[in-house]
Tab-separated table of N, CA and C in Angstrom:
chain	number	residue	atom	x	y	z
A	1	ILE	N	-14.268	18.137	13.663
A	1	ILE	CA	-13.794	17.462	12.688
A	1	ILE	C	-13.740	18.395	11.285
A	2	GLU	N	-14.836	19.014	11.213
A	2	GLU	CA	-15.015	20.026	9.930
A	2	GLU	C	-13.940	21.011	10.021
A	3	GLY	N	-13.519	21.621	11.334
A	3	GLY	CA	-12.570	22.501	11.271
A	3	GLY	C	-11.053	21.983	11.070
A	4	TYR	N	-10.830	20.858	11.305
A	4	TYR	CA	-9.731	20.233	11.137
A	4	TYR	C	-9.773	19.945	9.490
A	5	VAL	N	-11.078	19.626	9.007
A	5	VAL	CA	-11.009	19.242	7.487
A	5	VAL	C	-10.827	20.623	6.668
A	6	SER	N	-11.302	21.802	7.133
A	6	SER	CA	-11.189	22.885	6.340
A	6	SER	C	-9.600	23.343	6.478
A	7	LEU	N	-8.600	22.809	7.490
A	7	LEU	CA	-7.094	23.432	7.423
A	7	LEU	C	-6.640	22.610	6.495
A	8	LEU	N	-7.105	21.524	6.059
A	8	LEU	CA	-6.340	20.678	4.942
A	8	LEU	C	-6.422	21.427	3.723
A	9	ASP	N	-7.360	22.211	3.475
A	9	ASP	CA	-7.375	23.167	2.113
A	9	ASP	C	-6.457	24.446	2.260
A	10	SER	N	-6.192	24.799	3.358
A	10	SER	CA	-5.304	25.722	3.578
A	10	SER	C	-3.776	26.061	2.937
A	11	GLY	N	-3.384	24.953	2.656
A	11	GLY	CA	-2.199	25.336	1.668
A	11	GLY	C	-0.851	25.234	2.455
A	12	VAL	N	-1.063	25.418	3.878
A	12	VAL	CA	-0.157	25.629	4.634
A	12	VAL	C	0.300	24.021	5.482
A	13	PRO	N	1.617	23.925	4.961
A	13	PRO	CA	2.053	22.701	5.219
A	13	PRO	C	1.825	22.489	6.852
A	14	VAL	N	2.270	23.255	7.976
A	14	VAL	CA	2.325	22.880	9.230
A	14	VAL	C	0.652	22.386	9.649
A	15	LEU	N	-0.197	23.413	9.279
A	15	LEU	CA	-1.645	23.176	9.737
A	15	LEU	C	-2.180	22.029	9.056
A	16	GLN	N	-1.487	21.596	7.793
A	16	GLN	CA	-2.376	20.614	7.296
A	16	GLN	C	-1.978	19.603	7.914
A	17	ARG	N	-0.441	19.416	8.479
A	17	ARG	CA	0.024	18.242	9.144
A	17	ARG	C	-0.432	18.058	10.505
A	18	HIS	N	-0.782	19.122	11.239
A	18	HIS	CA	-1.188	19.126	12.399
A	18	HIS	C	-3.036	18.774	12.527
A	19	ALA	N	-3.477	19.076	11.320
A	19	ALA	CA	-5.035	18.754	11.093
A	19	ALA	C	-5.015	17.239	11.096
A	20	LEU	N	-4.062	16.381	10.032
A	20	LEU	CA	-4.097	15.221	10.012
A	20	LEU	C	-3.598	14.297	11.218
A	21	GLU	N	-3.033	14.782	11.886
A	21	GLU	CA	-2.477	14.053	13.046
A	21	GLU	C	-3.757	14.079	14.173
A	22	ALA	N	-4.676	15.453	13.727
A	22	ALA	CA	-5.615	15.255	15.065
A	22	ALA	C	-6.824	14.098	14.383
A	23	LEU	N	-6.845	14.556	13.313
A	23	LEU	CA	-7.856	13.766	12.586
A	23	LEU	C	-7.794	12.259	12.795
A	24	ALA	N	-6.371	11.937	12.657
A	24	ALA	CA	-5.971	10.305	12.944
A	24	ALA	C	-6.297	10.134	14.505
A	25	GLN	N	-5.979	10.933	15.385
A	25	GLN	CA	-6.274	10.594	16.880
A	25	GLN	C	-7.834	10.612	17.165
A	26	VAL	N	-8.594	11.333	16.498
A	26	VAL	CA	-9.949	11.535	16.842
A	26	VAL	C	-10.700	10.526	16.115
A	27	GLY	N	-10.166	9.922	15.093
A	27	GLY	CA	-11.041	8.780	14.173
A	27	GLY	C	-11.811	9.161	13.498
A	28	SER	N	-11.421	9.857	12.629
A	28	SER	CA	-12.313	10.989	11.756
A	28	SER	C	-13.183	9.989	10.634
A	29	GLY	N	-12.738	8.748	10.444
A	29	GLY	CA	-13.144	7.790	9.617
A	29	GLY	C	-12.994	8.062	8.283
A	30	LYS	N	-13.977	7.485	7.223
A	30	LYS	CA	-13.857	7.692	5.870
A	30	LYS	C	-14.031	9.113	5.558
A	31	LYS	N	-14.434	9.722	6.085
A	31	LYS	CA	-15.033	11.183	5.857
A	31	LYS	C	-13.934	12.123	5.242
A	32	VAL	N	-12.687	11.933	5.754
A	32	VAL	CA	-11.566	12.664	5.209
A	32	VAL	C	-10.373	12.192	4.556
A	33	VAL	N	-10.964	10.658	4.347
A	33	VAL	CA	-9.493	9.792	3.483
A	33	VAL	C	-9.520	10.337	2.062
A	34	ALA	N	-10.563	10.882	1.513
A	34	ALA	CA	-10.472	11.676	-0.116
A	34	ALA	C	-9.418	12.698	0.006
A	35	LYS	N	-9.416	13.458	1.120
A	35	LYS	CA	-8.727	15.005	1.504
A	35	LYS	C	-7.305	14.531	1.777
A	36	ALA	N	-7.168	13.044	2.562
A	36	ALA	CA	-5.858	12.750	3.030
A	36	ALA	C	-5.341	12.040	1.868
A	37	MET	N	-5.858	11.569	0.868
A	37	MET	CA	-5.222	10.880	-0.357
A	37	MET	C	-4.724	12.066	-1.169
A	38	GLU	N	-5.344	13.332	-1.326
A	38	GLU	CA	-5.000	14.428	-1.986
A	38	GLU	C	-3.412	14.825	-1.565
A	39	LEU	N	-3.226	14.971	-0.072
A	39	LEU	CA	-2.240	15.157	0.333
A	39	LEU	C	-0.956	14.267	0.682
A	40	LEU	N	-1.472	12.945	0.167
A	40	LEU	CA	0.073	12.087	0.025
A	40	LEU	C	0.806	12.292	-1.208
A	41	ALA	N	0.410	13.204	-2.059
A	41	ALA	CA	1.323	13.740	-3.324
A	41	ALA	C	2.104	14.947	-2.534
A	42	SER	N	1.891	15.630	-1.724
A	42	SER	CA	2.459	16.734	-1.166
A	42	SER	C	3.834	16.679	-1.535
A	43	ASN	N	4.436	17.912	-1.403
A	43	ASN	CA	5.987	18.056	-1.869
A	43	ASN	C	6.599	17.977	-0.354
A	44	VAL	N	5.941	18.121	0.638
A	44	VAL	CA	6.249	18.207	2.274
A	44	VAL	C	6.111	16.680	2.748
A	45	ASP	N	7.486	16.282	3.100
A	45	ASP	CA	7.678	14.722	3.743
A	45	ASP	C	6.654	14.733	4.766
A	46	ASP	N	6.796	15.514	5.876
A	46	ASP	CA	5.840	15.746	7.057
A	46	ASP	C	4.298	15.506	6.974
A	47	VAL	N	3.962	16.031	5.912
A	47	VAL	CA	2.290	16.219	5.566
A	47	VAL	C	2.287	14.851	4.594
A	48	ARG	N	2.977	14.205	3.949
A	48	ARG	CA	2.804	12.805	3.481
A	48	ARG	C	2.667	12.017	4.399
A	49	ARG	N	3.651	11.968	5.492
A	49	ARG	CA	3.612	10.837	6.414
A	49	ARG	C	2.540	11.127	7.488
A	50	ALA	N	1.812	12.335	7.886
A	50	ALA	CA	0.632	12.491	8.596
A	50	ALA	C	-0.250	11.919	7.627
A	51	ALA	N	-0.377	12.348	6.601
A	51	ALA	CA	-1.754	12.066	5.348
A	51	ALA	C	-1.833	10.565	5.475
A	52	SER	N	-0.796	9.893	5.493
A	52	SER	CA	-0.573	8.217	5.582
A	52	SER	C	-0.898	7.830	6.579
A	53	ALA	N	-0.620	8.474	8.137
A	53	ALA	CA	-0.989	8.231	9.238
A	53	ALA	C	-2.594	8.088	9.213
A	54	ALA	N	-3.283	9.069	8.817
A	54	ALA	CA	-4.747	9.621	8.934
A	54	ALA	C	-5.349	8.557	8.323
A	55	ILE	N	-5.048	8.191	7.159
A	55	ILE	CA	-5.379	6.993	6.127
A	55	ILE	C	-5.560	5.591	6.689
A	56	ARG	N	-4.297	5.398	7.340
A	56	ARG	CA	-4.296	4.139	8.104
A	56	ARG	C	-4.917	3.983	9.450
A	57	SER	N	-5.275	5.103	9.888
A	57	SER	CA	-6.051	5.337	11.217
A	57	SER	C	-7.564	4.496	10.869
A	58	VAL	N	-8.247	4.654	9.913
A	58	VAL	CA	-9.402	4.524	9.366
A	58	VAL	C	-9.632	2.576	9.420
A	59	GLY	N	-8.198	2.236	9.125
A	59	GLY	CA	-8.565	0.546	9.317
A	59	GLY	C	-9.037	-0.045	7.893
A	60	GLU	N	-9.181	-1.163	7.953
A	60	GLU	CA	-9.462	-2.120	6.933
A	60	GLU	C	-10.510	-1.223	6.139
A	61	ASP	N	-11.599	-0.797	6.503
A	61	ASP	CA	-12.495	-0.069	5.757
A	61	ASP	C	-12.094	0.939	4.723
A	62	VAL	N	-10.560	1.313	4.720
A	62	VAL	CA	-10.444	1.913	3.522
A	62	VAL	C	-9.883	1.230	2.506
A	63	VAL	N	-9.590	0.118	2.296
A	63	VAL	CA	-9.169	-0.564	1.304
A	63	VAL	C	-9.905	-0.544	0.174
A	64	PRO	N	-11.229	-0.585	0.145
A	64	PRO	CA	-11.999	-0.317	-1.019
A	64	PRO	C	-11.483	1.180	-1.660
A	65	MET	N	-11.335	1.942	-0.938
A	65	MET	CA	-11.099	3.500	-1.262
A	65	MET	C	-9.714	3.786	-1.996
A	66	ILE	N	-8.638	2.620	-1.385
A	66	ILE	CA	-7.518	2.685	-1.987
A	66	ILE	C	-7.476	1.730	-3.097
A	67	ARG	N	-8.115	0.714	-3.450
A	67	ARG	CA	-8.391	0.190	-4.624
A	67	ARG	C	-9.276	1.218	-5.695
A	68	ALA	N	-9.851	1.782	-5.357
A	68	ALA	CA	-10.752	2.509	-6.470
A	68	ALA	C	-9.690	3.779	-6.708
A	69	ARG	N	-8.809	4.015	-6.015
A	69	ARG	CA	-7.711	5.201	-6.134
A	69	ARG	C	-6.630	4.497	-7.265
A	70	LEU	N	-6.233	3.468	-6.673
A	70	LEU	CA	-5.291	2.678	-7.436
A	70	LEU	C	-5.629	2.440	-8.963
A	71	GLY	N	-6.922	2.011	-9.227
A	71	GLY	CA	-7.789	1.516	-10.070
A	71	GLY	C	-7.804	3.091	-11.136
A	72	ALA	N	-7.719	4.087	-10.704
A	72	ALA	CA	-8.294	5.329	-11.394
A	72	ALA	C	-7.054	5.466	-12.430
A	73	GLY	N	-5.758	4.941	-12.140
A	73	GLY	CA	-4.483	4.896	-12.959
A	73	GLY	C	-3.780	6.066	-12.958
A	74	ASP	N	-4.309	7.109	-12.576
A	74	ASP	CA	-3.297	8.400	-12.494
A	74	ASP	C	-2.423	8.612	-10.953
A	75	VAL	N	-2.296	7.458	-10.408
A	75	VAL	CA	-1.334	7.656	-9.050
A	75	VAL	C	-0.190	7.088	-9.416
A	76	THR	N	0.762	8.409	-9.073
A	76	THR	CA	2.530	7.877	-9.380
A	76	THR	C	3.038	8.458	-8.290
A	77	GLY	N	4.643	8.332	-8.048
A	77	GLY	CA	5.456	8.825	-7.295
A	77	GLY	C	4.969	8.717	-5.630
A	78	HIS	N	5.031	9.794	-4.988
A	78	HIS	CA	4.888	9.430	-3.618
A	78	HIS	C	3.785	9.001	-3.432
A	79	GLU	N	2.583	9.377	-3.647
A	79	GLU	CA	1.253	8.893	-3.391
A	79	GLU	C	0.861	7.235	-3.733
A	80	ARG	N	1.601	6.939	-5.001
A	80	ARG	CA	1.518	5.207	-4.874
A	80	ARG	C	2.239	4.527	-3.924
A	81	ARG	N	3.536	5.060	-3.540
A	81	ARG	CA	4.326	4.530	-2.642
A	81	ARG	C	3.566	4.406	-1.202
A	82	ALA	N	3.010	5.518	-0.834
A	82	ALA	CA	2.438	5.878	0.355
A	82	ALA	C	1.256	4.831	0.519
A	83	LEU	N	0.560	4.843	-0.712
A	83	LEU	CA	-0.632	3.816	-0.654
A	83	LEU	C	-0.369	2.087	-0.714
A	84	ASP	N	0.579	2.147	-1.195
A	84	ASP	CA	1.383	0.813	-1.032
A	84	ASP	C	1.814	0.153	0.584
A	85	ALA	N	2.612	1.411	0.788
A	85	ALA	CA	3.023	1.161	2.260
A	85	ALA	C	1.735	0.979	3.510
A	86	ILE	N	0.338	1.695	3.204
A	86	ILE	CA	-0.797	1.526	3.790
A	86	ILE	C	-1.189	0.256	3.640
A	87	LEU	N	-1.262	-0.389	2.191
A	87	LEU	CA	-2.050	-1.570	2.282
A	87	LEU	C	-0.990	-2.774	2.963
A	88	ALA	N	-0.050	-2.665	3.026
A	88	ALA	CA	0.984	-3.403	3.333
A	88	ALA	C	1.195	-3.364	4.721
A	89	GLU	N	0.864	-2.276	5.482
A	89	GLU	CA	0.698	-2.226	7.260
A	89	GLU	C	-0.410	-2.395	7.604
A	90	LEU	N	-1.642	-2.595	6.805
A	90	LEU	CA	-3.042	-2.701	7.288
A	90	LEU	C	-3.072	-4.343	7.181
A	91	GLY	N	-2.169	-5.087	6.261
A	91	GLY	CA	-2.422	-6.702	6.219
A	91	GLY	C	-3.392	-6.868	5.894
A	92	GLY	N	-3.819	-8.137	6.216
A	92	GLY	CA	-5.388	-8.760	5.926
A	92	GLY	C	-5.426	-9.108	4.367
A	93	LYS	N	-6.223	-10.197	4.251
A	93	LYS	CA	-6.266	-10.619	2.765
A	93	LYS	C	-6.692	-9.497	1.545
A	94	ASP	N	-7.743	-8.941	1.966
A	94	ASP	CA	-8.191	-7.825	1.187
A	94	ASP	C	-7.012	-6.734	0.625
A	95	ALA	N	-6.416	-6.239	1.941
A	95	ALA	CA	-5.478	-5.445	1.578
A	95	ALA	C	-3.915	-5.981	0.796
A	96	PHE	N	-4.004	-7.341	1.182
A	96	PHE	CA	-2.932	-7.867	0.549
A	96	PHE	C	-2.996	-7.708	-1.022
A	97	SER	N	-4.475	-8.574	-1.271
A	97	SER	CA	-4.869	-8.670	-2.763
A	97	SER	C	-4.712	-7.527	-3.572
A	98	THR	N	-5.069	-6.416	-2.855
A	98	THR	CA	-5.168	-4.957	-3.519
A	98	THR	C	-3.884	-4.565	-4.028
A	99	LEU	N	-2.983	-4.740	-3.113
A	99	LEU	CA	-1.587	-4.596	-3.360
A	99	LEU	C	-0.889	-5.296	-4.485
A	100	LEU	N	-1.221	-6.688	-4.489
A	100	LEU	CA	-0.799	-7.679	-5.448
A	100	LEU	C	-1.014	-7.003	-6.688
A	101	GLU	N	-2.571	-6.810	-6.633
A	101	GLU	CA	-3.076	-6.183	-7.898
A	101	GLU	C	-2.582	-5.251	-8.562
A	102	GLY	N	-2.218	-3.941	-7.608
A	102	GLY	CA	-1.662	-2.857	-7.936
A	102	GLY	C	-0.391	-3.054	-8.560
A	103	LEU	N	0.329	-3.998	-8.542
A	103	LEU	CA	1.473	-4.411	-9.067
A	103	LEU	C	1.642	-4.396	-10.450
A	104	ALA	N	0.770	-5.016	-11.106
A	104	ALA	CA	0.311	-5.158	-12.468
A	104	ALA	C	0.286	-3.435	-12.916
A	105	THR	N	-0.346	-2.585	-12.611
A	105	THR	CA	-0.670	-1.450	-12.815
A	105	THR	C	0.616	-0.520	-12.377
A	106	ALA	N	1.456	-1.131	-11.981
A	106	ALA	CA	2.542	-0.126	-11.394
A	106	ALA	C	3.211	0.757	-12.614
A	107	GLU	N	3.260	-0.114	-13.925
A	107	GLU	CA	4.265	0.444	-14.729
A	107	GLU	C	2.989	1.308	-15.696
A	108	GLY	N	2.381	2.180	-15.098
A	108	GLY	CA	1.552	3.213	-16.061
A	108	GLY	C	2.276	4.331	-16.595
A	109	PRO	N	1.463	4.846	-17.538
A	109	PRO	CA	2.489	5.933	-18.133
A	109	PRO	C	2.818	6.974	-17.244
A	110	GLY	N	4.133	7.338	-17.381
A	110	GLY	CA	4.736	8.480	-16.503
A	110	GLY	C	5.014	7.805	-15.495
A	111	SER	N	5.095	6.477	-14.845
A	111	SER	CA	5.722	6.026	-13.797
A	111	SER	C	7.048	5.571	-13.476
A	112	ALA	N	7.718	5.313	-12.918
A	112	ALA	CA	8.806	4.332	-12.778
A	112	ALA	C	8.388	3.119	-11.970
A	113	GLY	N	7.806	2.144	-13.242
A	113	GLY	CA	7.035	1.124	-12.660
A	113	GLY	C	7.884	-0.040	-11.901
A	114	GLY	N	9.075	-0.066	-12.245
A	114	GLY	CA	10.242	-1.160	-11.832
A	114	GLY	C	10.116	-0.771	-10.139
A	115	ASP	N	10.700	0.711	-10.227
A	115	ASP	CA	10.934	1.318	-8.798
A	115	ASP	C	9.807	1.182	-7.956
A	116	THR	N	8.573	1.330	-8.337
A	116	THR	CA	7.146	1.226	-7.797
A	116	THR	C	6.933	-0.289	-7.198
A	117	ALA	N	7.067	-1.318	-8.148
A	117	ALA	CA	6.848	-2.482	-7.659
A	117	ALA	C	7.970	-3.026	-6.480
A	118	LYS	N	8.986	-2.496	-6.738
A	118	LYS	CA	10.005	-2.933	-5.792
A	118	LYS	C	9.547	-2.351	-4.496
A	119	ALA	N	9.249	-0.792	-4.637
A	119	ALA	CA	8.963	-0.245	-3.239
A	119	ALA	C	7.690	-1.273	-2.701
A	120	ALA	N	6.637	-1.702	-3.282
A	120	ALA	CA	5.553	-2.228	-3.095
A	120	ALA	C	6.067	-3.506	-2.259
A	121	ALA	N	6.844	-4.286	-3.026
A	121	ALA	CA	7.532	-5.464	-2.398
A	121	ALA	C	8.134	-5.091	-0.915
A	122	LEU	N	9.086	-4.334	-0.905
A	122	LEU	CA	9.743	-3.915	0.566
A	122	LEU	C	8.575	-3.318	1.172
A	123	ALA	N	7.522	-2.710	1.134
A	123	ALA	CA	6.856	-2.316	2.039
A	123	ALA	C	6.045	-3.848	2.656
A	124	VAL	N	6.025	-4.685	2.243
A	124	VAL	CA	5.636	-5.939	2.458
A	124	VAL	C	6.255	-6.541	3.456
A	125	ARG	N	7.598	-6.630	3.176
A	125	ARG	CA	8.643	-7.096	3.841
A	125	ARG	C	8.594	-7.114	5.463
A	126	GLN	N	8.161	-5.764	6.122
A	126	GLN	CA	8.280	-6.065	7.622
A	126	GLN	C	6.902	-6.606	7.999
A	127	ARG	N	5.718	-6.570	7.180
A	127	ARG	CA	4.553	-6.894	7.711
A	127	ARG	C	4.663	-8.470	7.437
A	128	VAL	N	5.156	-9.020	6.435
A	128	VAL	CA	5.607	-10.434	6.403
A	128	VAL	C	6.423	-11.218	7.541
A	129	LYS	N	7.176	-10.452	8.181
A	129	LYS	CA	8.283	-10.602	8.851
A	129	LYS	C	7.335	-10.884	10.251
A	130	ASP	N	6.476	-10.078	10.650
A	130	ASP	CA	5.506	-9.903	11.939
A	130	ASP	C	4.308	-10.861	11.818
A	131	ALA	N	3.985	-11.662	10.782
A	131	ALA	CA	2.984	-12.180	10.619
A	131	ALA	C	3.089	-13.853	10.919
A	132	GLY	N	2.080	-14.136	11.612
A	132	GLY	CA	2.088	-15.556	12.101
A	132	GLY	C	2.108	-16.266	10.811
A	133	ALA	N	2.140	-17.690	11.257
A	133	ALA	CA	2.148	-18.741	10.283
A	133	ALA	C	0.707	-18.651	9.255
A	134	ARG	N	-0.568	-18.425	9.939
A	134	ARG	CA	-1.937	-18.645	9.455
A	134	ARG	C	-1.783	-17.368	8.102
A	135	GLU	N	-1.088	-16.310	8.904
A	135	GLU	CA	-1.336	-14.892	7.892
A	135	GLU	C	-0.312	-15.372	6.708
A	136	ARG	N	0.925	-15.653	6.879
A	136	ARG	CA	1.992	-16.058	6.004
A	136	ARG	C	1.444	-17.173	4.794
A	137	ASN	N	0.848	-17.960	5.657
A	137	ASN	CA	-0.086	-18.961	4.356
A	137	ASN	C	-1.063	-18.491	3.380
A	138	ALA	N	-1.642	-17.748	4.206
A	138	ALA	CA	-2.883	-16.765	3.033
A	138	ALA	C	-1.958	-16.149	2.447
A	139	TYR	N	-0.833	-15.205	2.717
A	139	TYR	CA	-0.125	-14.546	1.555
A	139	TYR	C	0.518	-15.250	0.678
A	140	LEU	N	1.080	-16.382	1.021
A	140	LEU	CA	1.611	-17.481	-0.071
A	140	LEU	C	0.652	-17.911	-0.977
A	141	ALA	N	-0.742	-18.169	-0.466
A	141	ALA	CA	-1.842	-18.646	-1.543
A	141	ALA	C	-2.175	-16.767	-2.516
A	142	GLU	N	-2.148	-16.117	-1.782
A	142	GLU	CA	-2.472	-14.861	-2.841
A	142	GLU	C	-1.402	-14.797	-3.826
A	143	THR	N	-0.382	-14.645	-3.268
A	143	THR	CA	0.889	-14.440	-4.480
A	143	THR	C	0.829	-15.566	-5.128
A	144	GLU	N	0.724	-16.595	-5.111
A	144	GLU	CA	0.960	-17.713	-5.904
A	144	GLU	C	-0.360	-17.604	-6.976
A	145	LYS	N	-1.370	-17.505	-6.533
A	145	LYS	CA	-2.392	-16.886	-7.346
A	145	LYS	C	-2.563	-16.005	-8.275
A	146	TYR	N	-1.926	-14.869	-7.871
A	146	TYR	CA	-1.415	-13.672	-8.487
A	146	TYR	C	-0.440	-14.037	-9.964
A	147	LEU	N	0.512	-14.651	-9.458
A	147	LEU	CA	1.555	-15.327	-10.596
A	147	LEU	C	0.939	-16.114	-11.360
A	148	LYS	N	0.232	-17.063	-10.906
A	148	LYS	CA	-0.537	-17.739	-12.303
A	148	LYS	C	-1.379	-17.097	-12.928
A	149	LYS	N	-2.058	-16.168	-12.602
A	149	LYS	CA	-2.994	-15.051	-12.908
A	149	LYS	C	-2.572	-14.049	-13.919
A	150	ASN	N	-1.213	-13.648	-13.812
A	150	ASN	CA	-0.520	-12.629	-14.403
A	150	ASN	C	0.679	-13.231	-15.095
A	151	LYS	N	0.915	-14.063	-15.707
A	151	LYS	CA	1.874	-14.366	-16.264
A	151	LYS	C	2.569	-13.765	-17.375
A	152	ASP	N	1.687	-12.789	-17.941
A	152	ASP	CA	2.207	-11.868	-18.986
A	152	ASP	C	2.319	-10.383	-18.490
A	153	ALA	N	2.308	-10.412	-17.149
A	153	ALA	CA	2.500	-9.029	-16.424
A	153	ALA	C	4.027	-8.524	-16.737
A	154	ALA	N	4.099	-7.269	-16.327
A	154	ALA	CA	5.303	-6.630	-16.626
A	154	ALA	C	6.314	-7.364	-15.580
A	155	PRO	N	7.579	-7.298	-16.319
A	155	PRO	CA	8.776	-7.988	-15.578
A	155	PRO	C	8.983	-7.527	-13.909
A	156	SER	N	8.941	-6.250	-13.889
A	156	SER	CA	8.927	-5.772	-12.501
A	156	SER	C	7.869	-6.301	-11.411
A	157	ALA	N	6.796	-6.267	-12.044
A	157	ALA	CA	5.576	-6.746	-11.088
A	157	ALA	C	5.873	-8.333	-10.877
A	158	ILE	N	6.149	-9.030	-11.691
A	158	ILE	CA	6.587	-10.508	-11.681
A	158	ILE	C	7.729	-10.324	-10.109
A	159	ALA	N	8.723	-9.846	-10.494
A	159	ALA	CA	9.850	-9.712	-9.805
A	159	ALA	C	9.751	-9.255	-8.531
A	160	ALA	N	8.749	-8.365	-8.409
A	160	ALA	CA	8.310	-8.097	-6.955
A	160	ALA	C	7.334	-9.251	-6.086
A	161	ALA	N	6.837	-9.853	-6.869
A	161	ALA	CA	5.850	-10.854	-6.423
A	161	ALA	C	6.677	-12.042	-6.074
A	162	LEU	N	7.882	-12.172	-6.774
A	162	LEU	CA	9.029	-13.178	-6.370
A	162	LEU	C	9.657	-12.815	-5.185
A	163	LYS	N	9.635	-11.611	-4.976
A	163	LYS	CA	10.650	-11.076	-3.793
A	163	LYS	C	9.361	-11.132	-2.516
A	164	ILE	N	8.411	-11.052	-2.987
A	164	ILE	CA	7.180	-11.318	-1.603
A	164	ILE	C	7.358	-12.836	-1.353
A	165	LEU	N	7.558	-13.563	-2.210
A	165	LEU	CA	7.674	-15.117	-1.800
A	165	LEU	C	8.844	-15.421	-1.014
A	166	GLY	N	9.802	-14.858	-1.578
A	166	GLY	CA	11.297	-15.118	-0.929
A	166	GLY	C	11.083	-14.440	0.473
A	167	TYR	N	10.355	-13.266	0.680
A	167	TYR	CA	10.185	-12.953	2.125
A	167	TYR	C	9.571	-13.699	3.344
A	168	LEU	N	8.446	-14.549	2.471
A	168	LEU	CA	7.791	-15.637	3.293
A	168	LEU	C	8.615	-16.377	3.700
A	169	GLU	N	9.718	-16.918	3.119
A	169	GLU	CA	10.618	-17.768	3.552
A	169	GLU	C	9.726	-19.365	3.776
A	170	ASP	N	9.058	-19.539	3.129
A	170	ASP	CA	8.434	-21.069	2.947
A	170	ASP	C	8.931	-22.031	2.168
A	171	PRO	N	9.136	-23.353	2.658
A	171	PRO	CA	9.844	-24.080	1.574
A	171	PRO	C	8.811	-24.606	0.815
A	172	SER	N	7.624	-24.418	0.960
A	172	SER	CA	6.589	-24.837	-0.455
A	172	SER	C	6.750	-23.385	-1.325
A	173	ALA	N	7.335	-22.815	-1.093
A	173	ALA	CA	7.220	-21.511	-2.410
A	173	ALA	C	8.367	-21.816	-2.994
A	174	VAL	N	9.339	-22.732	-2.950
A	174	VAL	CA	10.585	-23.237	-3.326
A	174	VAL	C	10.162	-23.556	-4.975
A	175	PRO	N	9.319	-24.473	-5.256
A	175	PRO	CA	9.079	-24.897	-6.970
A	175	PRO	C	8.487	-23.533	-7.546
A	176	THR	N	7.639	-22.824	-6.957
A	176	THR	CA	7.434	-21.675	-7.769
A	176	THR	C	8.446	-20.829	-8.068
A	177	LEU	N	9.293	-20.438	-6.994
A	177	LEU	CA	10.303	-19.930	-7.440
A	177	LEU	C	11.756	-20.596	-8.318
A	178	LEU	N	11.650	-21.697	-8.223
A	178	LEU	CA	12.595	-22.643	-9.240
A	178	LEU	C	12.039	-22.278	-10.792
A	179	ALA	N	10.775	-22.432	-10.779
A	179	ALA	CA	10.019	-22.087	-11.976
A	179	ALA	C	10.469	-21.119	-12.952
A	180	TYR	N	10.292	-19.470	-11.860
A	180	TYR	CA	11.121	-18.647	-12.474
A	180	TYR	C	12.444	-18.351	-12.669
A	181	ALA	N	13.248	-18.946	-11.939
A	181	ALA	CA	14.581	-19.336	-12.165
A	181	ALA	C	15.027	-19.638	-13.530
């Protein structure tokens, strides 16, 4: 693991990608998440995808680390979209609530907040589609709680949360959707 981690600092995209893929396979755990998060902002698409896969391989244990990274406020662009996608793919209440909390901070300085919030909602779409009834109900409750708590959030954040409600295709979300219409 230490050898693979040293390759992450090499600056050579091919080596970084292969090291990240190997680390995801061997189950390196939280040890490499910080390094992998740095590579989410890489200008090489293959490196970003491999970094995302390495972070996802840790499982739900990575959610607090992602929450802390998003809370730092300096996450933009590729890194922000990748972290939102990781949270969406992980699913679970903690990951989903972290993703929703991130909608409110999507419009930070130097970010394209509307695009970021829209990308986060789209990242949730597939996860919601594959979710069972129990998980969908949890997503519905979390999203409605988010909307009640963040009435003064940026319009793009509210729009993204409403999109998520629509993706749930739950008749009990209609009153909330109509209230915003």
